[in-house]
Amino acid sequence: MVNLANYKDFIVGDRVIEAGNSERFHTGDWRGQIPYLDKDKCINCLSCWIYCPDDSIMTENGKIKGLKMTHCKGCGICAKVCPKNAITMKGE
Amino acid sequence: MKQEDIAINGDSAIALAWKQINPDVVAAYPITPQTIIVEKYSEYVADGHVSTEFVCVESEHSALTLCTTSSSAGARTFTATASQGLAFMWEMLPIAASMRVPLVMAVANRAVSGPIDIHNDHGDVMSARDCGWISLFSENVQEAYDLSIMATRIAEHHSVQLPVLVNLDGFILTHAIERITPLDEKDVRKFVGEFKPLHPLLDVKHPVSHNLMDGPMFYFPHKYQMVVAMHHVPKVAQDVFNDFEKISGRKYKIVEEYKCDDAEYIAIVLGSTFGTMKEAVDQLRKEGKKVGVAMPRMFRPWPIAELAKLMKGKKAVIVMDKHLSIGSYGPMFPEVVAAALENESMPKMYNYIYGLGGADTMVSDFISVFRDVEKGKAKRINYLGVKE
Amino acid sequence: MTAVTLQELNKIPVRLASGHRLCAGCTESVIAKQILMGTEKNVVVSAATGCLQVSTTLFPYTSWKTPYIHTAFGNAAATCAGVETAYKALKRQGKVKEDVKFVTFAGDGGTYDIGLQALSGAAERGHNMLYVCLNNEAYMNTGIQRSSATGIGASTTTSWAGDVAYGKKEFPKDMTRIMAAHGIPYAAQAAPHAWKDMIQKAQRAFETEGPTFINAITPCPRGWRFATEESISISRLAVETCIWPLYEVENGINYNLSPESQRIADGKAEKKPVTEWINSQGRFSHLKGDKWKSVVESMQAELDKKWESLLKLCKL
Amino acid sequence: MVTANEILAETAIHAGKYVKAFPEFGPERMGAPIRAFARISGNPIRVHTQVYEPDIVIVIDPSLIGKVDVGKGLKENGTIIANYRGSSFELQDAIGTNAECHAVDATKISVEEIGRPMVNTSMLGALVKIRPIIEYKEIEDHMKAKFEGKLKEKVILQNVAALKRAYEEVK
């Protein structure tokens, strides 16, 4: 027998009231390659941040803090748009 | 406060009920024979009698979409349609229900194309029967008015939260002037009360996502959640009917009966036919025939227990369907038969298809139905008025 | 309009959370985030059925940190319009206190094709909402079937390139100009590589009363067949080849080129040939040889004609 | 005609009667021949079908006489009231019926009183004279009340005059 969810666990209708809870769903394991950041080369231009489709560039006070691997799908956009080649993609 | 009786047609009576409720949003697209509802409501808007946001959309699909999301957003919302309009809305019908929006839609029942025919039958609403909407039927203009007010309370009840269809027969009621006793506007407002939506979209401090995508693990439980809500309807509806009786003096029941108690032969009908059938029953009773007629107030949820009780010990049950599932029975017939399974013994069951596309069915026709059944001349499915 | 710098934008909380299931390299989330940076007010997001919708709201997860609603495929504009109508009613009664903006996202299928009627109706009725078309030039959610936004010559799963066919036979509809023709106060074309332009257009749209429309080219690595890291450069190439000029239209009349396209018009930047566009994507690979040379030529001719016509509208 | 039916229904309800009044079901097209039905009773009305055995038939358009069987289904003691220039006997003859017939030249009355051949109000006047299902005074009062503010006072008075003349002149 299939094990379906219990309807009593849902609020009325097909709704979710915990905004942005998909952060708990980690897409990081979809990755084929992984970005590496060379902080020495980084000029904090934030190009990688504005183009990252998965919000995986961590920033603090307008500066790049690091790369968050929980959701990074390894697309490589960050490496491609970096004007200083501070990010490189490598096999995982 | 007692109101003076007025002369009003069915469509205008719906518009009057809406005006008295003064919903936040009405969005609709005109279609015969529903047109008068939107025209009349537009007049109320133009004269400042209501504060409703009234939107004339470009199609029924958008009408129901707009109403669904307006209701989701937290606004009390009404709409109306008929026939092709309901068909065009079809995609949105189950979505509105699964989104659990308590919106109310009047349906001026009309045959579905093709061939195109603007007259009354129940083809439109019956083709929408599986969508998860509560479906109420009215016998006359007074009931169409009353149900429009009560539907709001039923839909919005927190244990229900399902959309409601208020059906009235096209032309036969929509365009007919009858005498009704309207309620005082203050009483109506007090009766329906404030709309208290659950998790409305416009509660921006608590952002909620509405209508997500389900996988197989969640779709079925979400549907079952609706089943449970439907189960609550008969009790909630009867409570609302009882409250309504207190302010109107008019009684409503889940299954309306006429001379069924001692009847051996009963007919089960929907809509205005209930009235015409009462006349047929009275004429046969004068001859000493033990006949009666009943109307389920709602087709969804289907009042199984009440109908089973009604059918107990009857010789025969005649199901009058104003629609035909081509290649099968009328839509109500299998449902009545299934309800009879709740009893230990089954009465004889006959299905009459009648009145399609507005074919007017007279008192004498209904009398002949009872006679044919009594004499054993009826077949399982009979097409009243069609030469076979 | 406030100055747009990445340092400033970085302070705005992102309203689309990670954990969504868009393909690697997909630009839909990039565009959605940029658009939502166009206002710091409350925003209700709605979406047509499509990639963004299925990927961001797979029960029991939602990626939206702001109110979100979806109903069906062909009615994104009506979906948004319903919430906006409810807002008008409830705001007037004081039942909603906050100022709220409305944006809807729909793909080219939900905009150019099945959703056109609802969109046209909503535009004519003047709902106060921004409609964003995520134009990835085909039905990507269902597996790369052609739409009326698909470029001529593209091979899709319902307009295959084969021995006797060069892919989609028709030029795409000009949806931006169709929307502008409604006389709406603001319509624009945008592209995700041009983030500043995109966000400024979103700001402009959110600040404008009435219906506004942004048509965003949305490079799709899977459907267009290019490497995932190329998404942003492909977006740039769309503008450089004038496949996707960046411009805006006020009230259906005043056409203005946006900076990147203006530079091409001014001769300060090169107008790249369509062959560069074709060579960058696998969906056009069959056009590379001599066999369909005439198709490529007609593509270039049509592009040039469209570009000239746009320049005229911009009084250039 | 639909308006006349409305006035009749409204007046009857005002007078405490029950009514079901409706046009022949169908799309509205200006000028096309149509029928309208009214049931009026002291008891609530349950029958929702069209009327097949009328007590009273009112013929508004004289051109239909002789072409359409206007007396079809008429009850044994039924009455036909027609907009007709001739006498009641001539009307009976023209229809080809033995039923009780009453003629009133509503066209002439309305042209003279209202200035246009709008015969609805005249026919109502004739009806309540022949079959006083409601009193003349009630219908006059209701008409005045219904149109007050909607029509010019002059037009209302013209209609009342037509109502009254037909009431007096019907044969």
GROMACS .gro file of C-alpha atoms in nm, chain B residues 4-8 118-119 139-140 171-173 175-180 258 272-273 275-276 278-279 282 360-363, chain D residues 2 5-7 9-10 12-14 16-28 45-52:
model
   60
   96GLU     CA    1  -4.374   4.439   0.158
   97ASP     CA    2  -4.408   4.172  -0.110
   98ILE     CA    3  -4.266   4.266  -0.447
   99ALA     CA    4  -4.298   4.156  -0.808
  100ILE     CA    5  -3.958   4.049  -0.937
  210ILE     CA    6  -3.072   2.908  -2.487
  211HIS     CA    7  -3.356   2.736  -2.303
  231GLU     CA    8  -3.804   2.583  -0.706
  232ASN     CA    9  -3.914   2.942  -0.751
  263PHE     CA   10  -3.623   3.170  -1.831
  264ILE     CA   11  -3.868   2.965  -1.621
  265LEU     CA   12  -3.737   3.152  -1.317
  267HIS     CA   13  -3.722   3.585  -1.662
  268ALA     CA   14  -4.048   3.519  -1.479
  269ILE     CA   15  -4.199   3.778  -1.249
  270GLU     CA   16  -4.320   3.620  -0.929
  271ARG     CA   17  -4.429   3.749  -0.593
  272ILE     CA   18  -4.162   3.734  -0.326
  350TYR     CA   19  -4.449   1.692  -0.080
  364SER     CA   20  -3.891   2.451  -1.082
  365THR     CA   21  -4.034   2.111  -1.178
  367GLY     CA   22  -4.368   2.312  -0.818
  368THR     CA   23  -4.530   2.179  -1.135
  370LYS     CA   24  -4.692   1.925  -0.681
  371GLU     CA   25  -4.987   2.017  -0.902
  374ASP     CA   26  -5.258   1.697  -0.610
  452ASP     CA   27  -4.184   2.243  -2.186
  453THR     CA   28  -4.325   1.964  -1.974
  454MET     CA   29  -4.683   2.007  -1.860
  455VAL     CA   30  -4.874   1.892  -1.554
  798VAL     CA   31  -4.331   4.265  -2.177
  801ASN     CA   32  -4.716   4.209  -1.853
  802GLU     CA   33  -4.490   4.357  -1.587
  803ILE     CA   34  -4.741   4.627  -1.496
  805ALA     CA   35  -4.809   4.142  -1.255
  806GLU     CA   36  -4.693   4.418  -1.030
  808ALA     CA   37  -5.185   4.220  -0.909
  809ILE     CA   38  -4.919   4.154  -0.646
  810HIS     CA   39  -4.981   4.497  -0.504
  812GLY     CA   40  -5.245   4.092  -0.274
  813LYS     CA   41  -5.254   3.833  -0.549
  814TYR     CA   42  -4.992   3.578  -0.650
  815VAL     CA   43  -4.848   3.600  -0.999
  816LYS     CA   44  -4.621   3.427  -1.241
  817ALA     CA   45  -4.567   3.645  -1.546
  818PHE     CA   46  -4.310   3.575  -1.811
  819PRO     CA   47  -4.233   3.632  -2.175
  820GLU     CA   48  -4.219   3.344  -2.416
  821PHE     CA   49  -3.876   3.200  -2.360
  822GLY     CA   50  -3.633   3.307  -2.626
  823PRO     CA   51  -3.389   3.569  -2.744
  824GLU     CA   52  -3.520   3.923  -2.760
  841ILE     CA   53  -4.857   2.958  -0.795
  842ARG     CA   54  -4.668   2.635  -0.838
  843VAL     CA   55  -4.704   2.552  -1.203
  844HIS     CA   56  -4.404   2.685  -1.393
  845THR     CA   57  -4.490   2.580  -1.747
  846GLN     CA   58  -4.608   2.806  -2.024
  847VAL     CA   59  -4.986   2.862  -2.037
  848TYR     CA   60  -5.161   2.622  -2.272
   0.00000   0.00000   0.00000
